[in-house]
mmCIF file of C-alpha atoms in Angstrom:
data_model
loop_
_atom_site.group_PDB
_atom_site.id
_atom_site.type_symbol
_atom_site.label_atom_id
_atom_site.label_comp_id
_atom_site.label_asym_id
_atom_site.label_seq_id
_atom_site.Cartn_x
_atom_site.Cartn_y
_atom_site.Cartn_z
ATOM 1 C CA MET A 1 0.156 -0.076 -0.021
ATOM 2 C CA THR A 2 1.250 3.337 -1.015
ATOM 3 C CA ALA A 3 1.233 6.313 1.367
ATOM 4 C CA SER A 4 -1.008 9.063 0.464
ATOM 5 C CA THR A 5 0.730 11.927 -1.062
ATOM 6 C CA THR A 6 -2.351 14.550 -0.165
ATOM 7 C CA ALA A 7 -1.512 16.930 2.844
ATOM 8 C CA PRO A 8 -4.308 16.374 5.629
ATOM 9 C CA ARG A 9 -6.998 18.856 5.724
ATOM 10 C CA GLN A 10 -6.491 21.356 8.436
ATOM 11 C CA VAL A 11 -9.485 21.595 10.712
ATOM 12 C CA LEU A 12 -10.360 25.081 12.089
ATOM 13 C CA SER A 13 -11.634 25.354 15.579
ATOM 14 C CA ARG A 14 -15.158 27.285 15.990
ATOM 15 C CA GLY A 15 -13.142 30.491 17.067
ATOM 16 C CA ASP A 16 -11.051 30.466 13.880
ATOM 17 C CA ARG A 17 -13.763 29.913 11.677
ATOM 18 C CA VAL A 18 -15.896 32.806 13.455
ATOM 19 C CA PHE A 19 -12.666 34.918 13.270
ATOM 20 C CA SER A 20 -11.611 34.313 9.568
ATOM 21 C CA ARG A 21 -15.537 34.941 8.349
ATOM 22 C CA THR A 22 -15.388 38.160 10.452
ATOM 23 C CA ALA A 23 -12.383 39.464 9.049
ATOM 24 C CA ILE A 24 -13.531 38.733 5.217
ATOM 25 C CA ALA A 25 -16.623 40.540 6.085
ATOM 26 C CA SER A 26 -14.885 43.467 7.471
ATOM 27 C CA GLY A 27 -12.784 43.404 4.215
ATOM 28 C CA SER A 28 -15.778 43.298 2.109
ATOM 29 C CA MET A 29 -17.431 45.851 3.779
ATOM 30 C CA ILE A 30 -14.761 48.342 2.963
ATOM 31 C CA LEU A 31 -15.251 47.516 -0.686
ATOM 32 C CA VAL A 32 -18.984 47.741 -0.470
ATOM 33 C CA ILE A 33 -18.793 51.249 1.234
ATOM 34 C CA LEU A 34 -15.933 52.596 -1.263
ATOM 35 C CA ALA A 35 -18.357 51.439 -4.182
ATOM 36 C CA ALA A 36 -21.399 52.851 -2.698
ATOM 37 C CA VAL A 37 -19.800 56.209 -2.313
ATOM 38 C CA ALA A 38 -18.225 56.176 -5.652
ATOM 39 C CA ILE A 39 -21.496 55.393 -7.215
ATOM 40 C CA PHE A 40 -23.248 58.134 -5.271
ATOM 41 C CA LEU A 41 -20.948 60.641 -6.355
ATOM 42 C CA ILE A 42 -21.064 59.567 -10.091
ATOM 43 C CA VAL A 43 -24.834 59.682 -10.113
ATOM 44 C CA GLN A 44 -25.205 62.835 -8.574
ATOM 45 C CA SER A 45 -22.493 64.387 -10.441
ATOM 46 C CA ILE A 46 -24.061 63.878 -13.795
ATOM 47 C CA PRO A 47 -26.233 66.819 -14.042
ATOM 48 C CA ALA A 48 -23.424 69.106 -13.229
ATOM 49 C CA PHE A 49 -21.257 67.801 -16.247
ATOM 50 C CA VAL A 50 -23.620 68.946 -18.808
ATOM 51 C CA ALA A 51 -24.758 72.076 -16.945
ATOM 52 C CA THR A 52 -23.996 75.601 -18.134
ATOM 53 C CA GLY A 53 -23.706 79.084 -16.635
ATOM 54 C CA GLU A 54 -27.570 79.585 -17.762
ATOM 55 C CA THR A 55 -28.871 76.798 -15.338
ATOM 56 C CA ALA A 56 -26.327 76.649 -12.381
ATOM 57 C CA SER A 57 -25.561 80.166 -10.794
ATOM 58 C CA VAL A 58 -22.185 78.907 -9.533
ATOM 59 C CA LEU A 59 -20.992 78.160 -13.080
ATOM 60 C CA THR A 60 -19.586 81.146 -15.301
ATOM 61 C CA THR A 61 -19.222 78.901 -18.424
ATOM 62 C CA ASN A 62 -18.959 75.227 -17.796
ATOM 63 C CA PHE A 63 -18.145 72.895 -14.923
ATOM 64 C CA TRP A 64 -14.464 72.303 -15.843
ATOM 65 C CA ASP A 65 -13.603 75.998 -15.897
ATOM 66 C CA TYR A 66 -15.202 76.042 -12.439
ATOM 67 C CA VAL A 67 -13.482 73.223 -11.055
ATOM 68 C CA GLY A 68 -10.106 73.608 -12.545
ATOM 69 C CA PRO A 69 -8.854 76.409 -10.247
ATOM 70 C CA LEU A 70 -10.501 74.409 -7.128
ATOM 71 C CA VAL A 71 -8.107 71.327 -8.350
ATOM 72 C CA PHE A 72 -5.199 73.691 -8.533
ATOM 73 C CA GLY A 73 -5.667 75.371 -5.121
ATOM 74 C CA THR A 74 -6.144 71.769 -3.517
ATOM 75 C CA VAL A 75 -3.012 70.182 -4.925
ATOM 76 C CA TRP A 76 -0.841 73.533 -4.333
ATOM 77 C CA ALA A 77 -1.648 73.678 -0.728
ATOM 78 C CA ALA A 78 -1.262 70.050 -0.282
ATOM 79 C CA VAL A 79 1.973 69.879 -1.904
ATOM 80 C CA LEU A 80 3.063 73.085 0.049
ATOM 81 C CA ALA A 81 2.090 71.351 3.422
ATOM 82 C CA LEU A 82 3.942 68.253 2.311
ATOM 83 C CA ILE A 83 7.141 69.950 1.499
ATOM 84 C CA ILE A 84 6.978 71.886 4.743
ATOM 85 C CA ALA A 85 6.277 69.024 6.875
ATOM 86 C CA LEU A 86 8.465 65.696 5.150
ATOM 87 C CA PRO A 87 11.783 67.021 6.491
ATOM 88 C CA LEU A 88 10.392 68.196 9.866
ATOM 89 C CA SER A 89 8.745 64.720 10.389
ATOM 90 C CA ILE A 90 11.866 62.796 9.209
ATOM 91 C CA GLY A 91 14.055 65.059 11.480
ATOM 92 C CA ILE A 92 11.573 64.365 14.710
ATOM 93 C CA ALA A 93 11.264 60.911 13.968
ATOM 94 C CA LEU A 94 15.024 60.490 13.806
ATOM 95 C CA PHE A 95 15.786 62.355 17.002
ATOM 96 C CA ILE A 96 13.031 60.263 19.014
ATOM 97 C CA SER A 97 14.357 56.915 17.571
ATOM 98 C CA HIS A 98 18.299 57.516 17.460
ATOM 99 C CA TYR A 99 19.139 60.408 19.832
ATOM 100 C CA ALA A 100 16.938 61.467 22.364
ATOM 101 C CA PRO A 101 17.057 59.424 25.693
ATOM 102 C CA ARG A 102 14.451 57.153 26.466
ATOM 103 C CA LYS A 103 12.551 59.051 28.844
ATOM 104 C CA LEU A 104 12.399 62.278 26.360
ATOM 105 C CA SER A 105 11.388 60.197 23.250
ATOM 106 C CA GLN A 106 8.635 58.509 25.368
ATOM 107 C CA PHE A 107 7.322 61.777 26.100
ATOM 108 C CA LEU A 108 7.870 63.194 22.463
ATOM 109 C CA GLY A 109 6.068 60.368 21.160
ATOM 110 C CA TYR A 110 3.131 60.809 23.391
ATOM 111 C CA LEU A 111 3.160 64.348 22.608
ATOM 112 C CA ILE A 112 3.513 63.573 18.944
ATOM 113 C CA ASP A 113 0.408 61.272 19.156
ATOM 114 C CA LEU A 114 -1.604 63.676 21.074
ATOM 115 C CA LEU A 115 -1.174 66.287 18.060
ATOM 116 C CA SER A 116 -3.008 63.976 15.903
ATOM 117 C CA ALA A 117 -6.030 63.837 18.305
ATOM 118 C CA VAL A 118 -6.539 67.813 18.042
ATOM 119 C CA PRO A 119 -9.972 68.591 16.069
ATOM 120 C CA SER A 120 -9.428 70.596 12.851
ATOM 121 C CA VAL A 121 -11.427 73.579 14.161
ATOM 122 C CA VAL A 122 -8.690 74.105 16.672
ATOM 123 C CA TYR A 123 -6.159 74.079 14.430
ATOM 124 C CA GLY A 124 -8.015 76.652 12.098
ATOM 125 C CA LEU A 125 -8.677 79.156 15.311
ATOM 126 C CA TRP A 126 -5.205 78.743 15.874
ATOM 127 C CA GLY A 127 -3.938 79.613 12.288
ATOM 128 C CA ILE A 128 -6.376 82.922 12.269
ATOM 129 C CA LEU A 129 -5.868 84.148 15.725
ATOM 130 C CA VAL A 130 -1.990 83.280 16.287
ATOM 131 C CA LEU A 131 -0.527 82.262 13.336
ATOM 132 C CA ALA A 132 -1.568 84.729 10.565
ATOM 133 C CA PRO A 133 -0.795 87.574 12.877
ATOM 134 C CA ALA A 134 2.754 86.320 13.841
ATOM 135 C CA VAL A 135 3.811 85.631 10.179
ATOM 136 C CA ARG A 136 2.305 88.880 8.890
ATOM 137 C CA PRO A 137 5.549 91.053 9.085
ATOM 138 C CA LEU A 138 7.573 88.137 7.964
ATOM 139 C CA TYR A 139 5.243 88.131 4.641
ATOM 140 C CA VAL A 140 5.934 91.985 4.491
ATOM 141 C CA TRP A 141 9.489 91.325 4.682
ATOM 142 C CA LEU A 142 9.690 88.667 1.931
ATOM 143 C CA ASN A 143 7.813 90.817 -0.162
ATOM 144 C CA GLU A 144 10.123 93.812 0.079
ATOM 145 C CA HIS A 145 13.274 91.953 0.096
ATOM 146 C CA ALA A 146 12.614 88.913 -2.170
ATOM 147 C CA GLY A 147 9.681 90.187 -4.238
ATOM 148 C CA TRP A 148 11.712 89.473 -7.442
ATOM 149 C CA ILE A 149 10.921 85.684 -7.030
ATOM 150 C CA PRO A 150 7.618 85.268 -8.374
ATOM 151 C CA LEU A 151 6.547 83.333 -5.393
ATOM 152 C CA PHE A 152 6.776 86.213 -3.073
ATOM 153 C CA GLY A 153 5.711 88.726 -5.650
ATOM 154 C CA GLY A 154 2.452 90.837 -5.737
ATOM 155 C CA THR A 155 1.217 92.905 -2.824
ATOM 156 C CA ALA A 156 1.794 91.249 0.722
ATOM 157 C CA SER A 157 -1.556 90.564 2.507
ATOM 158 C CA GLY A 158 -2.331 92.957 5.188
ATOM 159 C CA THR A 159 -4.197 90.001 7.269
ATOM 160 C CA GLY A 160 -1.538 87.435 7.028
ATOM 161 C CA ARG A 161 -4.379 84.846 5.610
ATOM 162 C CA THR A 162 -2.592 83.187 2.436
ATOM 163 C CA ILE A 163 -2.106 80.026 0.890
ATOM 164 C CA LEU A 164 1.282 79.933 2.577
ATOM 165 C CA THR A 165 -0.160 80.281 6.203
ATOM 166 C CA ALA A 166 -2.990 77.527 5.308
ATOM 167 C CA ALA A 167 -0.018 75.084 4.152
ATOM 168 C CA ILE A 168 1.649 75.842 7.650
ATOM 169 C CA VAL A 169 -1.348 74.918 9.090
ATOM 170 C CA LEU A 170 -1.774 71.835 7.007
ATOM 171 C CA ALA A 171 1.765 70.989 7.755
ATOM 172 C CA VAL A 172 1.258 70.974 11.363
ATOM 173 C CA MET A 173 -1.877 68.654 11.113
ATOM 174 C CA ILE A 174 -0.292 65.891 8.944
ATOM 175 C CA LEU A 175 3.148 66.170 10.856
ATOM 176 C CA PRO A 176 1.821 63.864 13.761
ATOM 177 C CA VAL A 177 0.911 60.960 11.468
ATOM 178 C CA MET A 178 4.094 61.277 9.355
ATOM 179 C CA THR A 179 6.358 61.360 12.200
ATOM 180 C CA ALA A 180 4.646 58.192 13.833
ATOM 181 C CA ILE A 181 5.037 56.207 10.886
ATOM 182 C CA SER A 182 8.610 57.587 10.314
ATOM 183 C CA ARG A 183 9.298 56.809 13.864
ATOM 184 C CA GLU A 184 7.873 53.271 14.023
ATOM 185 C CA VAL A 185 9.870 52.376 10.555
ATOM 186 C CA PHE A 186 13.095 53.941 12.013
ATOM 187 C CA LEU A 187 12.889 51.596 14.980
ATOM 188 C CA GLN A 188 12.418 48.601 12.965
ATOM 189 C CA ALA A 189 15.793 49.124 10.916
ATOM 190 C CA PRO A 190 18.108 45.902 11.634
ATOM 191 C CA LYS A 191 20.473 46.790 14.495
ATOM 192 C CA LEU A 192 22.865 44.369 13.243
ATOM 193 C CA ASN A 193 23.416 46.649 10.241
ATOM 194 C CA GLU A 194 23.510 49.513 12.548
ATOM 195 C CA GLU A 195 26.305 48.083 14.760
ATOM 196 C CA ALA A 196 28.248 46.823 11.867
ATOM 197 C CA ALA A 197 28.348 50.420 10.514
ATOM 198 C CA LEU A 198 29.292 51.924 13.787
ATOM 199 C CA ALA A 199 31.994 49.116 14.423
ATOM 200 C CA LEU A 200 33.629 50.300 10.918
ATOM 201 C CA GLY A 201 34.036 53.653 12.284
ATOM 202 C CA ALA A 202 31.073 55.487 10.781
ATOM 203 C CA THR A 203 29.630 58.418 12.799
ATOM 204 C CA ARG A 204 25.738 58.187 13.917
ATOM 205 C CA TRP A 205 24.896 60.325 11.331
ATOM 206 C CA GLU A 206 26.960 58.211 8.680
ATOM 207 C CA MET A 207 25.293 55.014 9.994
ATOM 208 C CA ILE A 208 21.812 56.772 9.864
ATOM 209 C CA ARG A 209 22.612 57.569 6.013
ATOM 210 C CA LEU A 210 23.890 54.219 5.020
ATOM 211 C CA SER A 211 21.846 51.774 7.124
ATOM 212 C CA VAL A 212 18.393 53.240 8.404
ATOM 213 C CA LEU A 213 17.389 55.898 5.690
ATOM 214 C CA PRO A 214 17.442 53.045 2.974
ATOM 215 C CA PHE A 215 15.510 50.710 5.170
ATOM 216 C CA ALA A 216 12.849 53.123 5.903
ATOM 217 C CA LYS A 217 12.477 54.780 2.541
ATOM 218 C CA PRO A 218 9.290 52.825 1.723
ATOM 219 C CA GLY A 219 7.987 53.735 4.991
ATOM 220 C CA ILE A 220 8.720 57.321 4.727
ATOM 221 C CA ILE A 221 7.012 57.465 1.507
ATOM 222 C CA SER A 222 3.772 55.684 2.643
ATOM 223 C CA GLY A 223 3.932 58.277 5.680
ATOM 224 C CA ALA A 224 4.297 61.262 3.094
ATOM 225 C CA MET A 225 1.777 59.975 1.136
ATOM 226 C CA LEU A 226 -0.790 59.475 4.241
ATOM 227 C CA GLY A 227 -0.246 62.977 5.129
ATOM 228 C CA LEU A 228 -0.603 64.329 1.724
ATOM 229 C CA GLY A 229 -4.053 62.288 1.439
ATOM 230 C CA ARG A 230 -5.192 64.000 4.464
ATOM 231 C CA ALA A 231 -3.896 67.480 3.299
ATOM 232 C CA LEU A 232 -5.876 67.157 -0.048
ATOM 233 C CA GLY A 233 -9.038 66.368 2.033
ATOM 234 C CA GLU A 234 -8.841 69.009 4.831
ATOM 235 C CA THR A 235 -11.752 71.361 5.220
ATOM 236 C CA MET A 236 -12.400 73.110 8.319
ATOM 237 C CA ALA A 237 -8.767 74.437 9.117
ATOM 238 C CA VAL A 238 -8.163 75.650 5.322
ATOM 239 C CA ALA A 239 -11.727 77.274 4.931
ATOM 240 C CA MET A 240 -11.048 78.891 8.430
ATOM 241 C CA VAL A 241 -7.678 80.480 7.506
ATOM 242 C CA LEU A 242 -7.502 80.749 3.741
ATOM 243 C CA SER A 243 -8.828 84.130 2.331
ATOM 244 C CA ALA A 244 -9.680 82.719 -0.753
ATOM 245 C CA SER A 245 -10.761 84.373 -4.213
ATOM 246 C CA GLY A 246 -10.879 81.156 -6.375
ATOM 247 C CA ILE A 247 -8.014 82.076 -8.787
ATOM 248 C CA VAL A 248 -4.995 80.061 -10.222
ATOM 249 C CA SER A 249 -1.823 81.832 -8.603
ATOM 250 C CA PHE A 250 1.464 80.762 -7.249
ATOM 251 C CA LYS A 251 1.875 83.636 -5.530
ATOM 252 C CA LEU A 252 2.340 82.932 -1.551
ATOM 253 C CA LEU A 253 1.825 86.184 0.286
ATOM 254 C CA THR A 254 -0.896 87.830 -1.539
ATOM 255 C CA ALA A 255 -4.507 88.414 -0.477
ATOM 256 C CA ASP A 256 -5.820 86.591 -3.742
ATOM 257 C CA ASN A 257 -5.229 83.156 -3.182
ATOM 258 C CA PRO A 258 -6.796 79.867 -4.759
ATOM 259 C CA SER A 259 -9.322 77.981 -2.796
ATOM 260 C CA THR A 260 -9.656 74.171 -2.218
ATOM 261 C CA ILE A 261 -12.240 71.803 -3.114
ATOM 262 C CA ALA A 262 -13.054 70.968 0.423
ATOM 263 C CA ALA A 263 -13.040 74.326 1.721
ATOM 264 C CA ASN A 264 -15.198 75.567 -1.344
ATOM 265 C CA ILE A 265 -17.751 72.712 -0.643
ATOM 266 C CA ALA A 266 -17.807 73.420 3.076
ATOM 267 C CA LEU A 267 -18.397 77.384 2.441
ATOM 268 C CA THR A 268 -20.798 77.127 -0.216
ATOM 269 C CA PHE A 269 -23.048 74.257 0.170
ATOM 270 C CA PRO A 270 -25.285 75.970 3.167
ATOM 271 C CA GLU A 271 -26.611 78.253 0.348
ATOM 272 C CA ALA A 272 -26.688 75.761 -2.540
ATOM 273 C CA TYR A 273 -30.187 74.528 -4.074
ATOM 274 C CA GLY A 274 -31.008 72.793 -7.129
ATOM 275 C CA GLU A 275 -28.077 71.960 -9.851
ATOM 276 C CA ASN A 276 -25.688 73.737 -7.542
ATOM 277 C CA VAL A 277 -25.707 70.999 -5.116
ATOM 278 C CA ASN A 278 -25.009 68.617 -8.022
ATOM 279 C CA VAL A 279 -22.024 70.805 -9.146
ATOM 280 C CA LEU A 280 -20.528 70.708 -5.660
ATOM 281 C CA ILE A 281 -21.356 67.018 -5.332
ATOM 282 C CA ALA A 282 -19.341 66.867 -8.607
ATOM 283 C CA THR A 283 -16.356 68.477 -7.399
ATOM 284 C CA GLY A 284 -16.128 66.322 -4.407
ATOM 285 C CA LEU A 285 -16.012 63.297 -7.046
ATOM 286 C CA ILE A 286 -12.985 65.061 -8.537
ATOM 287 C CA LEU A 287 -11.379 65.079 -5.026
ATOM 288 C CA PHE A 288 -12.232 61.453 -4.635
ATOM 289 C CA ILE A 289 -10.638 60.511 -7.662
ATOM 290 C CA VAL A 290 -7.389 62.999 -7.077
ATOM 291 C CA THR A 291 -7.060 61.365 -3.797
ATOM 292 C CA PHE A 292 -7.264 57.813 -5.146
ATOM 293 C CA LEU A 293 -4.746 58.356 -7.474
ATOM 294 C CA VAL A 294 -2.500 59.580 -4.999
ATOM 295 C CA ASN A 295 -2.991 56.858 -2.817
ATOM 296 C CA ALA A 296 -2.253 54.299 -6.148
ATOM 297 C CA LEU A 297 0.679 56.122 -6.748
ATOM 298 C CA ALA A 298 1.884 55.773 -3.247
ATOM 299 C CA ARG A 299 1.223 52.220 -3.107
ATOM 300 C CA TRP A 300 3.184 51.672 -6.342
ATOM 301 C CA ILE A 301 6.146 53.496 -5.376
ATOM 302 C CA VAL A 302 6.253 51.576 -1.995
ATOM 303 C CA SER A 303 5.935 48.300 -3.919
ATOM 304 C CA ARG A 304 8.721 49.301 -6.319
ATOM 305 C CA GLN A 305 10.865 50.379 -3.460
ATOM 306 C CA THR A 306 10.015 47.187 -1.531
ATOM 307 C CA ALA A 307 11.020 45.084 -4.328
ATOM 308 C CA ARG A 308 14.201 47.064 -5.113
ATOM 309 C CA THR A 309 15.567 47.100 -1.433
ATOM 310 C CA GLY A 310 14.137 43.562 -0.881
ATOM 311 C CA ALA A 311 12.485 44.324 2.508
#
């Protein structure tokens, strides 16, 4: 008699079966909710795509002329916030994970996590009452001495409520999540590689540059894209801080600033009616697509980096 070549069938306990089915149902629920949101946005947006300025008062000529400046403002503010927050988050995460004493690193870790729980409205109030008056003299100085640079040209705002101020507020808001992800990735760097680099005579910074940062690169990109996604969809803080006029402009210090999709919806929706509601929902669909593309790009970049490093 020959021995059976088939592997014995694994028998799952009742708890394993319940957990497996619950996990499958939870994962499927995410897809169902995402599909439901997408279907709702698409169905409600169809009237806006064919509307004209004669039937929808928020439109001047057509939908794409209306949403174009909003897309520009959304991406511009989010990119500025990412440029500000990314170096700071990496530096803070490195200090917590490799430089600070244990007690100080624990305290800073709790503080960073606490910043994530601060509501957007609080950040908006801080931006209006504290940050904008504080940076206004700096904006005037930059405009006077560096106005030849296109970004600092024009007439400086007298209130300090500019796209740059909104970007700084967004940077503070996305800093905690980016720092937390980078910190955890830095702590997972192979200790043997770090000790080997130090044993060969490398300084602490050389050890970090050669051993920690290459290993953590996919995690840093993931944290940056996660922060970018939150900056793209932030509503209240931008609506409160930004003095927007709905134009396309790269100037950072003037009172004429582009608006964002989320802030425009929050400010316009209470007075919208009829096809205007469909127009605002359609802009939400555009934001949904932009955020989806950003997350898909992040996953593609992270998968390539992971495959390249073999992590």
